[in-house]
Coordinates of C-alpha atoms in Angstrom, one line a residue:
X235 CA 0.0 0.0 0.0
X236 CA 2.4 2.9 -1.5
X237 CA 1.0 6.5 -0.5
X238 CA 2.8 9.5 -2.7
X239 CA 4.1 12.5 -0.2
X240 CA 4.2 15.4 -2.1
X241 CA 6.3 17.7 0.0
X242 CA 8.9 14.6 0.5
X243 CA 8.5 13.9 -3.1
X244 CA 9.0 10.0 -2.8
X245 CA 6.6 7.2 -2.8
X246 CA 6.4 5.7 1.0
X247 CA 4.5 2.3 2.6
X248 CA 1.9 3.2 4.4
X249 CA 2.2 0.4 7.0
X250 CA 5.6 1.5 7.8
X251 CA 4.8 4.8 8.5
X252 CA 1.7 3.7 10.4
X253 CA 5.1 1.3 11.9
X254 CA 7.5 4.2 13.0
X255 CA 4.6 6.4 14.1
X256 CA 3.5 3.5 16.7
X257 CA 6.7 2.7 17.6
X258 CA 8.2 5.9 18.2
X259 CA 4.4 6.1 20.4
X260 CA 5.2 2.7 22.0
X261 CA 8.8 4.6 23.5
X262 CA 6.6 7.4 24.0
X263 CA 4.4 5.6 26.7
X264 CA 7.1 3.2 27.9
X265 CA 10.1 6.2 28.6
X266 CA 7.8 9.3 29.1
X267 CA 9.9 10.8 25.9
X268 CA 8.0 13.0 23.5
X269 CA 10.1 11.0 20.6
X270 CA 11.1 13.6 18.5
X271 CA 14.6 12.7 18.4
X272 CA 13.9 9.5 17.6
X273 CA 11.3 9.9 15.0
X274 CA 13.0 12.2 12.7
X275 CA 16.0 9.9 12.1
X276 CA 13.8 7.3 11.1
X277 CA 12.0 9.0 8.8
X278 CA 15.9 9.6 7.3
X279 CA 16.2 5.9 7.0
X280 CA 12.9 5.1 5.2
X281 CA 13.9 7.9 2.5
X282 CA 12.6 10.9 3.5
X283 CA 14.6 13.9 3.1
X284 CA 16.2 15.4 6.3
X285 CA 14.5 18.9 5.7
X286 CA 11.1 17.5 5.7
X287 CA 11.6 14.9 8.2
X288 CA 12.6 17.7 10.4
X289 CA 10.2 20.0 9.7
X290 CA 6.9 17.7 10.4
X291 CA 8.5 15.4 12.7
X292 CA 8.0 18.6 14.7
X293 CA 4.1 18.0 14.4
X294 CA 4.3 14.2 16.2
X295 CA 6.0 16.0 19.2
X296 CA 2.9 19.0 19.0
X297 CA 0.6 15.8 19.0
X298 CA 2.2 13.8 21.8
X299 CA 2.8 16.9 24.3
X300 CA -0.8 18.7 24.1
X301 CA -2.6 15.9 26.2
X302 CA 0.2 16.3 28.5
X303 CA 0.2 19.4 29.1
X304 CA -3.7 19.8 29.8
X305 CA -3.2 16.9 32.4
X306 CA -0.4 18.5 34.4
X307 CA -2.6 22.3 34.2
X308 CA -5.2 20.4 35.9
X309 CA -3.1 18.8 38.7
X310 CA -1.6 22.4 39.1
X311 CA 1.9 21.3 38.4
X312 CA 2.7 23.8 35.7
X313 CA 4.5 27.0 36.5
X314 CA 3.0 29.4 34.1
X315 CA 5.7 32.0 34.5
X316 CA 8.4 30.4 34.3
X317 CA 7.1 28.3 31.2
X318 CA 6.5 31.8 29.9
X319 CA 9.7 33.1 30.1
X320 CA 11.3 29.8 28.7
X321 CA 8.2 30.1 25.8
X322 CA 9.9 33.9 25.0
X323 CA 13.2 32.4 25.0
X324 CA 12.2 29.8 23.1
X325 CA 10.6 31.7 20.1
X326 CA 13.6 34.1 19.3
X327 CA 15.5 30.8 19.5
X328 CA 12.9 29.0 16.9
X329 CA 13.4 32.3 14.7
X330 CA 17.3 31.9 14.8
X331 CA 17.2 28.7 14.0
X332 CA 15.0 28.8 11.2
X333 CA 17.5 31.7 9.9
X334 CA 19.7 29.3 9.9
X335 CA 17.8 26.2 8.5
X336 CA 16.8 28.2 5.2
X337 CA 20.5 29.4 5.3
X338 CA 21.7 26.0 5.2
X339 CA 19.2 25.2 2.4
X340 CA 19.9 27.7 0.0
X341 CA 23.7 26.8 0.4
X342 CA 22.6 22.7 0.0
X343 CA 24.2 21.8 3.2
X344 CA 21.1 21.5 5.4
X345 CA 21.1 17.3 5.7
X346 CA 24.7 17.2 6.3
X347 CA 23.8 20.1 9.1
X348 CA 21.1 18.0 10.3
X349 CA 22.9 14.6 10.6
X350 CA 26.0 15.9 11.9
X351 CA 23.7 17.2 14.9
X352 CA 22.2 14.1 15.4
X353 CA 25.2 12.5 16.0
X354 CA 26.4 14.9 18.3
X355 CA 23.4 15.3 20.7
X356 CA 22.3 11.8 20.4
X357 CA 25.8 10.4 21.2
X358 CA 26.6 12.9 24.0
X359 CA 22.8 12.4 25.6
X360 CA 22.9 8.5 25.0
X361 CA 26.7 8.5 26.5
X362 CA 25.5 10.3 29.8
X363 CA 21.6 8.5 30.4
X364 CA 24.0 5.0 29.9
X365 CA 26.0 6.0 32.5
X366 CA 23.9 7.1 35.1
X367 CA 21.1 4.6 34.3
X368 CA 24.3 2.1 35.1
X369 CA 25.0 4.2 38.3
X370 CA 21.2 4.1 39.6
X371 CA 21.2 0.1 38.4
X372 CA 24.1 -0.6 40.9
X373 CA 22.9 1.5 43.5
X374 CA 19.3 -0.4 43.8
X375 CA 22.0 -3.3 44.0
X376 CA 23.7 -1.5 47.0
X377 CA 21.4 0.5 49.0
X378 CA 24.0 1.4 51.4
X379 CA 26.3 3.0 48.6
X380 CA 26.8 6.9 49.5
X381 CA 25.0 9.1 47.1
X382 CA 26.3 12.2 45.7
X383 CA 24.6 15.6 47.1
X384 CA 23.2 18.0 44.2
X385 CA 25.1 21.4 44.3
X386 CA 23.2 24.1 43.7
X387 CA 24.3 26.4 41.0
X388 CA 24.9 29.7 43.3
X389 CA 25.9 32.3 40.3
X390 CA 22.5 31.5 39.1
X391 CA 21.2 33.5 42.2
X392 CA 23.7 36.7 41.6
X393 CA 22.4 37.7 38.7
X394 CA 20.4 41.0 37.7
X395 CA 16.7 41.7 36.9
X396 CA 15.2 39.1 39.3
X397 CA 11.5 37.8 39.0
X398 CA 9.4 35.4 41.8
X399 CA 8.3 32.0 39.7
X400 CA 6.0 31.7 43.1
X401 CA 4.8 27.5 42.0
X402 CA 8.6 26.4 41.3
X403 CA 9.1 28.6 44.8
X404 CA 12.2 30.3 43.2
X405 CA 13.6 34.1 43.1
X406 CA 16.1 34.0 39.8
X407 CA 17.1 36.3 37.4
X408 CA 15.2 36.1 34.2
X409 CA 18.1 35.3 32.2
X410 CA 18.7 31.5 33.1
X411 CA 15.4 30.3 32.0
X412 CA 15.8 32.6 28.7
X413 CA 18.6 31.3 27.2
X414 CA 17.7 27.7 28.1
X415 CA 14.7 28.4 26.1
X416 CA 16.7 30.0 23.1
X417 CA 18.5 27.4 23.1
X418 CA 15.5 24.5 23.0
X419 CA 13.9 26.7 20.6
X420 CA 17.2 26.8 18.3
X421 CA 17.4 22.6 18.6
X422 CA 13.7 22.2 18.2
X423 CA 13.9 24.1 14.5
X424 CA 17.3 22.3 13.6
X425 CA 16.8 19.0 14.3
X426 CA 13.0 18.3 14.7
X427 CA 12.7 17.9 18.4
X428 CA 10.8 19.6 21.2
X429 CA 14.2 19.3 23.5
X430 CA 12.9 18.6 26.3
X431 CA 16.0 16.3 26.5
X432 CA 17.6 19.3 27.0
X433 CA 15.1 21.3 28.8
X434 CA 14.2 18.8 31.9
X435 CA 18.0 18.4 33.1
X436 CA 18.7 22.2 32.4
X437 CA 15.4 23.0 34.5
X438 CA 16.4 20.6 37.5
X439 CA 20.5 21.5 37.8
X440 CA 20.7 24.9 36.4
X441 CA 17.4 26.3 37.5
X442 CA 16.6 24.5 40.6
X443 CA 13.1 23.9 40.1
X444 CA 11.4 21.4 42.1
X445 CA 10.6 17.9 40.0
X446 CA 7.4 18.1 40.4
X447 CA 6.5 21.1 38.5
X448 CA 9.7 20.6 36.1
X449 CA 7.6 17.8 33.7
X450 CA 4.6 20.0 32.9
X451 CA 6.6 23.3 32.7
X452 CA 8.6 21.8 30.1
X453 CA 5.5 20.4 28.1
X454 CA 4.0 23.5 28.4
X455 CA 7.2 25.5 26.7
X456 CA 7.6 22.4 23.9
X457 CA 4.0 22.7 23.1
X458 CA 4.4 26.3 21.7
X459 CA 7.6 26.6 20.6
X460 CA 6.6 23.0 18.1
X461 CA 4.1 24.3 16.9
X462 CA 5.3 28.1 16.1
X463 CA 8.4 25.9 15.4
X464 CA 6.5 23.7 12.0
X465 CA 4.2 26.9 11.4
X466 CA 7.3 28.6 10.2
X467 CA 8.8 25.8 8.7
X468 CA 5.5 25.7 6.6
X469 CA 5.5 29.1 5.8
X470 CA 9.4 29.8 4.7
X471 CA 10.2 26.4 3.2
X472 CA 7.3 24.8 2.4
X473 CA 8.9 21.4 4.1
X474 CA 5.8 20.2 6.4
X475 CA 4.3 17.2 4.6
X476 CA 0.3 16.9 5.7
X477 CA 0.2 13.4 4.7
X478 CA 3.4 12.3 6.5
X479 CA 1.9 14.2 9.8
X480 CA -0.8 12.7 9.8
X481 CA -0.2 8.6 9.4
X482 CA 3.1 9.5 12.1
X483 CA 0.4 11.0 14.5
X484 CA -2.1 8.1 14.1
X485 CA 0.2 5.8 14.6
X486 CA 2.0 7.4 17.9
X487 CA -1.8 7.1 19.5
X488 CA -2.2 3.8 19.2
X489 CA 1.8 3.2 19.7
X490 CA 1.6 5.7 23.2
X491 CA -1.0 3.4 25.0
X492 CA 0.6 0.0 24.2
X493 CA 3.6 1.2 25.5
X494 CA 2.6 2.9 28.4
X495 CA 1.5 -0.7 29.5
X496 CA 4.2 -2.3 28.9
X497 CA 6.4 0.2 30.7
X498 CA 3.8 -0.5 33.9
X499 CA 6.2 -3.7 33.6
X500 CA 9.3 -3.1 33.8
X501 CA 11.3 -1.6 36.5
X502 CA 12.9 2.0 36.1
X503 CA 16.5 1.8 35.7
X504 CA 15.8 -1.3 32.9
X505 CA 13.6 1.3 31.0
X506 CA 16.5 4.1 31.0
X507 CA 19.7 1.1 30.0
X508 CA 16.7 0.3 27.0
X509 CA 16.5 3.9 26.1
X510 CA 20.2 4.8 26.3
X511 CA 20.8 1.6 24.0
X512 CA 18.1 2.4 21.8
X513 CA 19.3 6.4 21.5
X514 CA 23.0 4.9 21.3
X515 CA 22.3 2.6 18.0
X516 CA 20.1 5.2 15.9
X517 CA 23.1 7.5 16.5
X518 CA 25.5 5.0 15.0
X519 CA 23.3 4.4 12.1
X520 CA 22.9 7.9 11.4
X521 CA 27.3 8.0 11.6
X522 CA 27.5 5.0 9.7
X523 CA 25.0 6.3 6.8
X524 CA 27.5 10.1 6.7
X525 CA 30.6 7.6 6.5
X526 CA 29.9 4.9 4.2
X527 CA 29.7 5.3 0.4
X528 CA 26.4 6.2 -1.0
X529 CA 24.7 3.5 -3.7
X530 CA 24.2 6.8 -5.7
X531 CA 27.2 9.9 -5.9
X532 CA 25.1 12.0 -7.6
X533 CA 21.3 12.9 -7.1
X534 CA 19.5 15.4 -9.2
X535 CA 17.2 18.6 -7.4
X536 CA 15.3 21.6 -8.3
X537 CA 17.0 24.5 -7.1
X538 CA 16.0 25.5 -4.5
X539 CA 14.3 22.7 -3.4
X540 CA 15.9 20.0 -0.4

């Protein structure tokens, strides 16, 4: 069953979209991820071009972060100011990066930009969730191992124009949570992803916000900055392919409840060792793939075109 994409431009199965949607869903439910790093790359290794992929894997993690987000507003566990703050930050970074995206284009660079980040984020993220997944692993073998303290990040707490985020029960300068959002926003138009990778750890060790409200904060920030994120993608490149969007989202419904049962299952530190793995090999693939000799040395575009 062959469906034509006409912004990808190539001919695609429509059970292995339906495939990658669900299981990118299926981590979605069993690792708590929104799957945007995940789901792009895989969309480079059924044939879609990196631009696109990019551009409307963006609309999975929109899809996957809304119900989310409206769970955690009822509980009361999202800090609306501070998710504001990182939501400004997080546009001006979307715009930047988007500068930078149709820069990339025009100069027919943009996939080698694209995979080249991948390998970086998703080998230096992979590295360090192996390695402390590892840690935790051998210290639910050793309950009496001594556990390191968390330092709080004091220069955070010295700097100018202060602002009270009264539900994370903090009193920091503005510019923390700004830049973390410029930078999220700047990922989230490069590479396809909400970053909340990025944003969670950043939110706990930089900003100091308590855990509880740190998971809908971030949803809440990711929500927006996705979708202003593939709204401009749409409207300067003309890379987000409806079609595509829409068999990845349908599948990563069905996906997201199968695997939020079988993650019921398993025990928490298994789940992280799985993930790291899981984040390690795609990152290889996408190496091995920018290494190895291409079938075809030569492909023929449009100008102008991806």
């Amino acid at each position: 069953m062959q469906i034509y994409l006409p912004i990808a431009e190539t001919s695609v199965n429509a059970f292995t979209l339906l495939g990658v949607g669900g299981g990118v869903g299926v981590l979605s439910g069993m690792f708590g991820v929104g799957g945007g790093f995940l789901i792009t790359p895989l969309l480079f290794f059924i044939g879609v071009p990196p631009a696109v992929a990019v551009a409307t894997g963006v609309n999975q993690v929109v899809a996957s972060s809304i119900s989310g987000v409206l769970a955690h507003l009822k509980r009361k566990t999202v800090d609306i100011r501070m998710g504001t703050v990182l939501l400004i930050g997080g546009l001006i970074g979307s715009l930047i990066g988007i500068w930078f995206f149709n820069l990339m284009s025009r100069l027919g660079q943009i996939d080698l930009i694209v995979q080249l980040s991948y390998v970086i984020f998703l080998g230096i993220i992979g590295g360090l969730m192996l390695q402390e997944s590892l840690r935790a692993l051998m210290r639910s073998k050793n309950p009496n191992a001594v556990r390191r303290k968390l330092h709080t990040h004091i220069w955070v707490h010295n700097l100018p124009m202060k602002m009270k985020f009264r539900t994370s029960g903090l009193y920091i300068s503005v510019f923390p949570p700004l830049l973390v959002g410029v930078g999220v926003g700047i990922l989230a138009a490069i590479m396809g992803v909400g970053g909340g990778f990025v944003l969670v750890p950043a939110m706990i060790y930089l900003l100091g916000m308590p855990t509880k409200v740190v998971i809908g904060t971030s949803l809440f920030q990711v929500t927006f900055v996705a979708a202003f994120t593939t709204m401009m993608h749409a409207i300067t490149n003309q890379s987000v392919d409806v079609m595509l969007a829409i068999f990845l989202i349908l599948g990563g419904v069905i996906g997201a409840q199968v695997g939020t049962r079988i993650g019921v299952k398993l025990r928490a530190e298994q789940l992280r060792i799985l993930l790291a793995l899981l984040v390690l090999a795609v990152c290889g693939k996408i190496a091995f793939d920018l290494l190895w000799t291409p079938s075809e040395l030569y492909s023929i575009t449009v100008a102008g075109r991806f």
